[in-house]
Amino acid sequence: MRTMHGNYWLPELFNDLMNVGIQATKPCTTAPATNVMENDNMYIVELAAPGLKKEYFFVNINDEGNLVIKMEQKDDEKKDNEKTHYLRREFSYTKYEQTLILPDDVDKEKIEAKVSDGILTVNLPKIEETKVKVARSIQIN
C-alpha cells in the first residue's frame, strides 16, 4: 500500500524540487518547471508550458494506473529570414514525458486537465470518504 505521507507518490524529480527548494534548477535541462499542490479535496499538478497549445499535450492513465503526462511540440518548418538567422536558439520543449505514481486516494475516473495561460493544470480529485453511521441499537442477550 502506498503512503500519502512525505510525498512518496511523487517521482524523484518532484521530491528533489520540494526538498531543495525553488532554486533547484539544473543547467541545460529541457524539463518544464512543475508545481505539485494538495488541498482537502485534490492534488494539483501544474506544468509550465509557455506558448504551447493543448494539442501538444497528452495526459492519460497507463495500464499500471499511473498518470502519464506527455508533451511534444513539432518544430515549425519555417525558413529563417534571409537577412536574419539565429545565433542562439533555446525556445524549445521538443519532447517531454513524466509518469506520476498516484496515491491510493485519487479518484482516477474524475481526473481533469486543462491548458491556460501557458500552464498545464491536472486536477487529481481525492476519493470522497463515505461516513459510516456508527449509531445503532445493540440487542441484549
Coordinates of N, CA and C in Angstrom, one line a residue:
M1 N 0.8 -1.2 0.0 CA 0.0 0.0 0.0 C 0.9 1.2 0.0
R2 N 0.6 2.2 -0.9 CA 1.3 3.4 -0.9 C 0.9 4.3 0.2
T3 N 1.8 5.1 0.7 CA 1.5 6.0 1.8 C 1.3 7.4 1.2
M4 N 0.6 8.2 1.8 CA 0.3 9.6 1.4 C 1.3 10.5 2.0
H5 N 2.0 10.1 3.1 CA 2.8 11.0 3.9 C 4.2 11.1 3.2
G6 N 4.7 12.3 3.2 CA 6.1 12.6 2.7 C 6.2 12.6 1.2
N7 N 5.1 12.7 0.5 CA 5.2 12.8 -0.9 C 5.8 11.6 -1.6
Y8 N 5.7 10.4 -1.1 CA 6.3 9.2 -1.6 C 5.7 8.9 -3.0
W9 N 4.6 9.3 -3.3 CA 4.0 9.0 -4.6 C 4.6 9.8 -5.7
L10 N 5.3 10.8 -5.4 CA 5.9 11.6 -6.4 C 7.3 11.1 -6.9
P11 N 7.6 11.2 -8.2 CA 8.9 10.7 -8.7 C 10.0 11.6 -8.1
E12 N 11.2 11.1 -8.3 CA 12.4 11.8 -7.7 C 12.5 13.2 -8.1
L13 N 12.1 13.5 -9.3 CA 12.2 14.9 -9.8 C 11.4 15.8 -8.9
F14 N 10.2 15.4 -8.6 CA 9.4 16.3 -7.8 C 9.9 16.3 -6.3
N15 N 10.4 15.2 -5.8 CA 10.9 15.2 -4.5 C 12.1 16.1 -4.4
D16 N 13.0 16.1 -5.4 CA 14.1 17.0 -5.4 C 13.7 18.4 -5.4
L17 N 12.7 18.8 -6.2 CA 12.2 20.2 -6.2 C 11.7 20.6 -4.9
M18 N 10.9 19.7 -4.2 CA 10.2 20.0 -3.0 C 11.2 20.1 -1.8
N19 N 12.2 19.2 -1.8 CA 13.2 19.2 -0.7 C 14.3 20.3 -0.8
V20 N 14.7 20.6 -2.0 CA 15.8 21.5 -2.2 C 15.3 22.9 -2.2
G21 N 14.1 23.1 -2.8 CA 13.6 24.5 -2.9 C 13.5 25.0 -4.3
I22 N 13.1 26.2 -4.4 CA 12.8 26.9 -5.7 C 14.1 27.0 -6.5
Q23 N 15.3 27.2 -5.9 CA 16.5 27.4 -6.6 C 17.1 26.2 -7.2
A24 N 16.4 25.0 -7.1 CA 16.9 23.8 -7.6 C 16.8 23.6 -9.1
T25 N 17.5 24.4 -9.9 CA 17.5 24.3 -11.3 C 18.7 23.6 -11.8
K26 N 18.5 22.8 -12.9 CA 19.6 22.1 -13.4 C 19.9 22.7 -14.8
P27 N 21.2 23.1 -15.0 CA 21.5 23.7 -16.3 C 21.3 22.8 -17.4
C28 N 21.0 23.4 -18.6 CA 20.8 22.7 -19.8 C 19.7 21.6 -19.8
T29 N 18.7 21.8 -19.0 CA 17.6 20.8 -18.9 C 16.4 21.3 -19.8
T30 N 15.7 20.4 -20.4 CA 14.5 20.9 -21.1 C 13.3 20.5 -20.4
A31 N 13.3 20.0 -19.2 CA 12.1 19.6 -18.4 C 11.5 20.9 -18.0
P32 N 10.2 21.0 -18.2 CA 9.5 22.2 -17.8 C 9.3 22.3 -16.2
A33 N 9.2 23.5 -15.7 CA 9.0 23.7 -14.3 C 7.7 23.2 -13.9
T34 N 7.6 22.6 -12.7 CA 6.4 21.9 -12.2 C 6.1 22.2 -10.8
N35 N 4.8 22.5 -10.5 CA 4.3 22.6 -9.2 C 3.4 21.5 -8.8
V36 N 3.5 21.0 -7.6 CA 2.6 20.0 -7.1 C 2.0 20.5 -5.8
M37 N 0.7 20.5 -5.7 CA 0.0 21.0 -4.5 C -1.1 20.0 -4.0
E38 N -1.5 20.2 -2.8 CA -2.5 19.4 -2.2 C -3.4 20.2 -1.4
N39 N -4.8 20.0 -1.5 CA -5.7 20.6 -0.5 C -6.6 19.4 0.0
D40 N -7.7 19.8 0.7 CA -8.5 18.7 1.3 C -9.2 17.9 0.2
N41 N -9.5 18.5 -1.0 CA -10.3 17.8 -2.0 C -9.5 17.1 -3.1
M42 N -8.2 17.6 -3.4 CA -7.5 17.1 -4.5 C -6.0 17.4 -4.4
Y43 N -5.3 16.8 -5.4 CA -3.9 17.1 -5.6 C -3.9 17.9 -6.9
I44 N -3.0 18.8 -7.1 CA -3.0 19.6 -8.3 C -1.5 19.6 -8.8
V45 N -1.4 19.3 -10.1 CA -0.1 19.3 -10.8 C -0.1 20.4 -11.8
E46 N 0.9 21.3 -11.8 CA 1.0 22.4 -12.8 C 2.3 22.2 -13.5
L47 N 2.2 22.3 -14.8 CA 3.4 22.2 -15.6 C 3.6 23.4 -16.5
A48 N 4.7 24.1 -16.4 CA 4.9 25.4 -17.2 C 5.1 25.0 -18.6
A49 N 4.3 25.6 -19.5 CA 4.4 25.3 -20.9 C 4.1 26.6 -21.7
P50 N 4.9 27.6 -21.6 CA 4.6 28.9 -22.2 C 4.5 28.7 -23.7
G51 N 3.5 29.3 -24.3 CA 3.4 29.3 -25.8 C 2.9 28.0 -26.4
L52 N 2.7 26.9 -25.6 CA 2.2 25.7 -26.1 C 0.7 25.5 -26.1
K53 N 0.1 24.9 -27.1 CA -1.3 24.7 -27.2 C -1.7 23.4 -26.6
K54 N -3.0 23.2 -26.3 CA -3.4 22.0 -25.7 C -3.2 20.8 -26.6
E55 N -3.1 21.0 -27.9 CA -2.9 19.9 -28.9 C -1.5 19.3 -28.7
Y56 N -0.6 19.9 -28.1 CA 0.7 19.4 -27.8 C 0.8 18.4 -26.6
F57 N -0.3 18.3 -25.9 CA -0.3 17.6 -24.6 C -1.1 16.3 -24.7
F58 N -0.6 15.3 -24.0 CA -1.4 14.0 -23.9 C -1.3 13.6 -22.5
V59 N -2.4 13.5 -21.8 CA -2.5 13.1 -20.4 C -3.4 11.8 -20.4
N60 N -2.8 10.8 -19.8 CA -3.6 9.5 -19.7 C -3.2 8.7 -18.4
I61 N -4.0 7.7 -18.1 CA -3.7 6.7 -17.1 C -3.2 5.5 -17.8
N62 N -2.0 5.0 -17.5 CA -1.5 3.8 -18.2 C -2.0 2.5 -17.6
D63 N -1.6 1.4 -18.1 CA -2.1 0.1 -17.7 C -1.8 -0.2 -16.2
E64 N -0.7 0.4 -15.6 CA -0.4 0.2 -14.2 C -1.2 1.2 -13.3
G65 N -2.0 2.1 -13.9 CA -2.8 3.0 -13.1 C -2.0 4.3 -12.7
N66 N -0.9 4.5 -13.4 CA -0.1 5.7 -13.2 C -0.5 6.8 -14.2
L67 N -0.4 8.1 -13.8 CA -0.7 9.2 -14.6 C 0.5 9.5 -15.5
V68 N 0.3 9.6 -16.8 CA 1.4 9.9 -17.8 C 1.1 11.2 -18.4
I69 N 2.0 12.2 -18.3 CA 1.9 13.5 -19.0 C 3.0 13.5 -20.1
K70 N 2.5 13.7 -21.3 CA 3.5 13.8 -22.4 C 3.2 15.2 -23.1
M71 N 4.3 15.7 -23.6 CA 4.3 17.0 -24.3 C 5.2 16.9 -25.5
E72 N 4.7 17.2 -26.6 CA 5.5 17.1 -27.8 C 5.2 18.3 -28.7
Q73 N 6.2 19.1 -29.0 CA 6.0 20.2 -29.9 C 6.7 19.9 -31.2
K74 N 6.0 20.0 -32.3 CA 6.6 19.8 -33.6 C 7.2 21.2 -34.0
D75 N 8.5 21.2 -34.4 CA 9.1 22.4 -34.8 C 8.5 22.9 -36.1
D76 N 8.2 24.1 -36.2 CA 7.7 24.7 -37.4 C 8.8 24.6 -38.5
E77 N 8.4 24.3 -39.7 CA 9.4 24.2 -40.7 C 9.6 25.6 -41.4
K78 N 9.5 26.6 -40.7 CA 9.7 28.0 -41.3 C 11.2 28.2 -41.6
K79 N 11.4 28.8 -42.7 CA 12.8 29.1 -43.1 C 13.1 30.4 -42.4
D80 N 14.4 30.5 -42.0 CA 14.8 31.8 -41.4 C 14.8 32.9 -42.5
N81 N 14.5 34.1 -42.0 CA 14.6 35.2 -42.9 C 16.0 35.3 -43.5
E82 N 16.1 35.6 -44.8 CA 17.5 35.6 -45.4 C 18.4 36.6 -44.7
K83 N 18.0 37.6 -44.1 CA 18.8 38.6 -43.5 C 19.0 38.4 -42.0
T84 N 18.2 37.4 -41.5 CA 18.3 37.2 -40.0 C 18.4 35.7 -39.8
H85 N 19.3 35.3 -38.9 CA 19.5 33.9 -38.5 C 19.7 33.8 -37.0
Y86 N 19.5 32.7 -36.5 CA 19.7 32.5 -35.0 C 21.2 32.4 -34.7
L87 N 21.6 33.1 -33.7 CA 23.0 32.9 -33.2 C 22.9 32.0 -32.0
R88 N 21.7 32.0 -31.4 CA 21.5 31.1 -30.3 C 20.0 30.8 -30.2
R89 N 19.5 29.6 -30.1 CA 18.1 29.3 -30.1 C 17.8 28.3 -28.9
E90 N 17.1 28.8 -27.9 CA 16.8 28.0 -26.8 C 15.3 27.8 -26.6
F91 N 14.4 28.4 -27.4 CA 13.0 28.3 -27.2 C 12.6 26.9 -27.7
S92 N 12.6 25.9 -26.9 CA 12.2 24.6 -27.4 C 12.0 23.6 -26.3
Y93 N 10.8 23.2 -26.2 CA 10.5 21.9 -25.4 C 10.1 21.0 -26.5
T94 N 11.0 20.2 -27.0 CA 10.6 19.4 -28.2 C 9.8 18.1 -27.7
K95 N 10.3 17.5 -26.6 CA 9.6 16.3 -26.2 C 9.8 16.1 -24.7
Y96 N 8.8 15.8 -24.0 CA 8.8 15.6 -22.5 C 7.8 14.6 -22.1
E97 N 8.2 13.7 -21.2 CA 7.3 12.7 -20.7 C 7.6 12.5 -19.2
Q98 N 6.5 12.5 -18.4 CA 6.7 12.2 -17.0 C 5.6 11.3 -16.5
T99 N 5.9 10.3 -15.7 CA 5.0 9.4 -15.1 C 4.9 9.6 -13.7
L100 N 3.7 9.8 -13.2 CA 3.4 10.0 -11.7 C 2.7 8.8 -11.2
I101 N 3.3 8.2 -10.1 CA 2.6 7.1 -9.4 C 1.6 7.8 -8.5
L102 N 0.3 7.5 -8.7 CA -0.7 8.2 -8.0 C -1.0 7.6 -6.6
P103 N -1.3 8.5 -5.7 CA -1.7 7.9 -4.3 C -3.0 7.1 -4.4
D104 N -3.2 6.3 -3.5 CA -4.4 5.4 -3.5 C -5.7 6.2 -3.4
D105 N -5.6 7.4 -2.8 CA -6.9 8.1 -2.6 C -7.3 9.0 -3.8
V106 N -6.7 8.9 -5.0 CA -7.0 9.6 -6.1 C -8.2 8.9 -6.9
D107 N -9.2 9.7 -7.2 CA -10.4 9.2 -7.9 C -10.0 9.3 -9.4
K108 N -9.5 8.2 -10.0 CA -9.0 8.2 -11.3 C -10.0 8.4 -12.4
E109 N -11.3 8.3 -12.1 CA -12.4 8.5 -13.0 C -12.7 10.0 -13.2
K110 N -12.2 10.8 -12.3 CA -12.6 12.2 -12.3 C -11.4 13.2 -12.5
I111 N -10.3 12.6 -13.0 CA -9.1 13.5 -13.3 C -9.4 14.4 -14.4
E112 N -9.0 15.7 -14.3 CA -9.2 16.6 -15.4 C -7.9 17.4 -15.7
A113 N -7.8 17.8 -16.9 CA -6.6 18.5 -17.3 C -7.0 19.7 -18.2
K114 N -6.3 20.8 -18.1 CA -6.6 22.0 -19.0 C -5.3 22.7 -19.2
V115 N -5.2 23.5 -20.3 CA -4.1 24.4 -20.6 C -4.7 25.8 -20.6
S116 N -4.1 26.7 -19.8 CA -4.5 28.1 -19.8 C -3.3 28.9 -19.4
D117 N -3.1 30.0 -20.1 CA -2.0 31.0 -19.8 C -0.7 30.3 -19.7
G118 N -0.4 29.4 -20.6 CA 0.9 28.7 -20.6 C 1.2 27.7 -19.5
I119 N 0.1 27.2 -18.9 CA 0.3 26.3 -17.8 C -0.7 25.1 -18.0
L120 N -0.2 23.9 -18.0 CA -1.0 22.7 -18.0 C -1.3 22.4 -16.5
T121 N -2.6 22.3 -16.2 CA -3.0 22.0 -14.9 C -3.8 20.7 -14.9
V122 N -3.4 19.7 -14.0 CA -4.0 18.4 -13.9 C -4.6 18.4 -12.5
N123 N -5.9 18.3 -12.4 CA -6.6 18.1 -11.1 C -6.8 16.7 -10.8
L124 N -6.4 16.2 -9.7 CA -6.5 14.8 -9.3 C -7.4 14.8 -8.0
P125 N -8.7 14.7 -8.2 CA -9.6 14.7 -7.1 C -9.4 13.5 -6.2
K126 N -9.6 13.7 -4.9 CA -9.5 12.6 -3.9 C -10.8 11.9 -3.8
I127 N -10.7 10.6 -3.5 CA -12.0 9.8 -3.4 C -12.7 10.4 -2.1
E128 N -14.0 10.6 -2.3 CA -14.8 11.1 -1.2 C -15.0 10.0 -0.2
E129 N -14.7 10.3 1.0 CA -14.9 9.3 2.1 C -16.3 9.2 2.4
T130 N -16.9 8.1 2.5 CA -18.3 7.9 2.9 C -18.3 7.7 4.4
K131 N -19.0 8.5 5.1 CA -19.1 8.5 6.5 C -20.1 7.4 6.9
V132 N -19.6 6.4 7.7 CA -20.4 5.3 8.1 C -21.1 5.7 9.4
K133 N -22.4 5.5 9.5 CA -23.1 5.8 10.7 C -22.7 4.8 11.8
V134 N -22.4 5.2 12.9 CA -22.0 4.3 14.0 C -23.1 4.1 15.0
A135 N -24.1 5.0 15.0 CA -25.2 4.8 15.9 C -26.1 3.6 15.5
R136 N -26.3 2.8 16.5 CA -27.2 1.6 16.2 C -27.7 1.0 17.5
S137 N -28.7 0.2 17.5 CA -29.2 -0.5 18.7 C -28.4 -1.7 18.8
I138 N -28.1 -2.1 20.1 CA -27.4 -3.3 20.4 C -28.4 -4.2 21.1
Q139 N -28.6 -5.4 20.6 CA -29.5 -6.3 21.2 C -28.9 -6.9 22.5
I140 N -29.7 -7.0 23.5 CA -29.2 -7.6 24.8 C -29.6 -9.0 24.8
N141 N -28.7 -9.9 25.0 CA -29.0 -11.4 25.0 C -29.1 -11.9 26.4

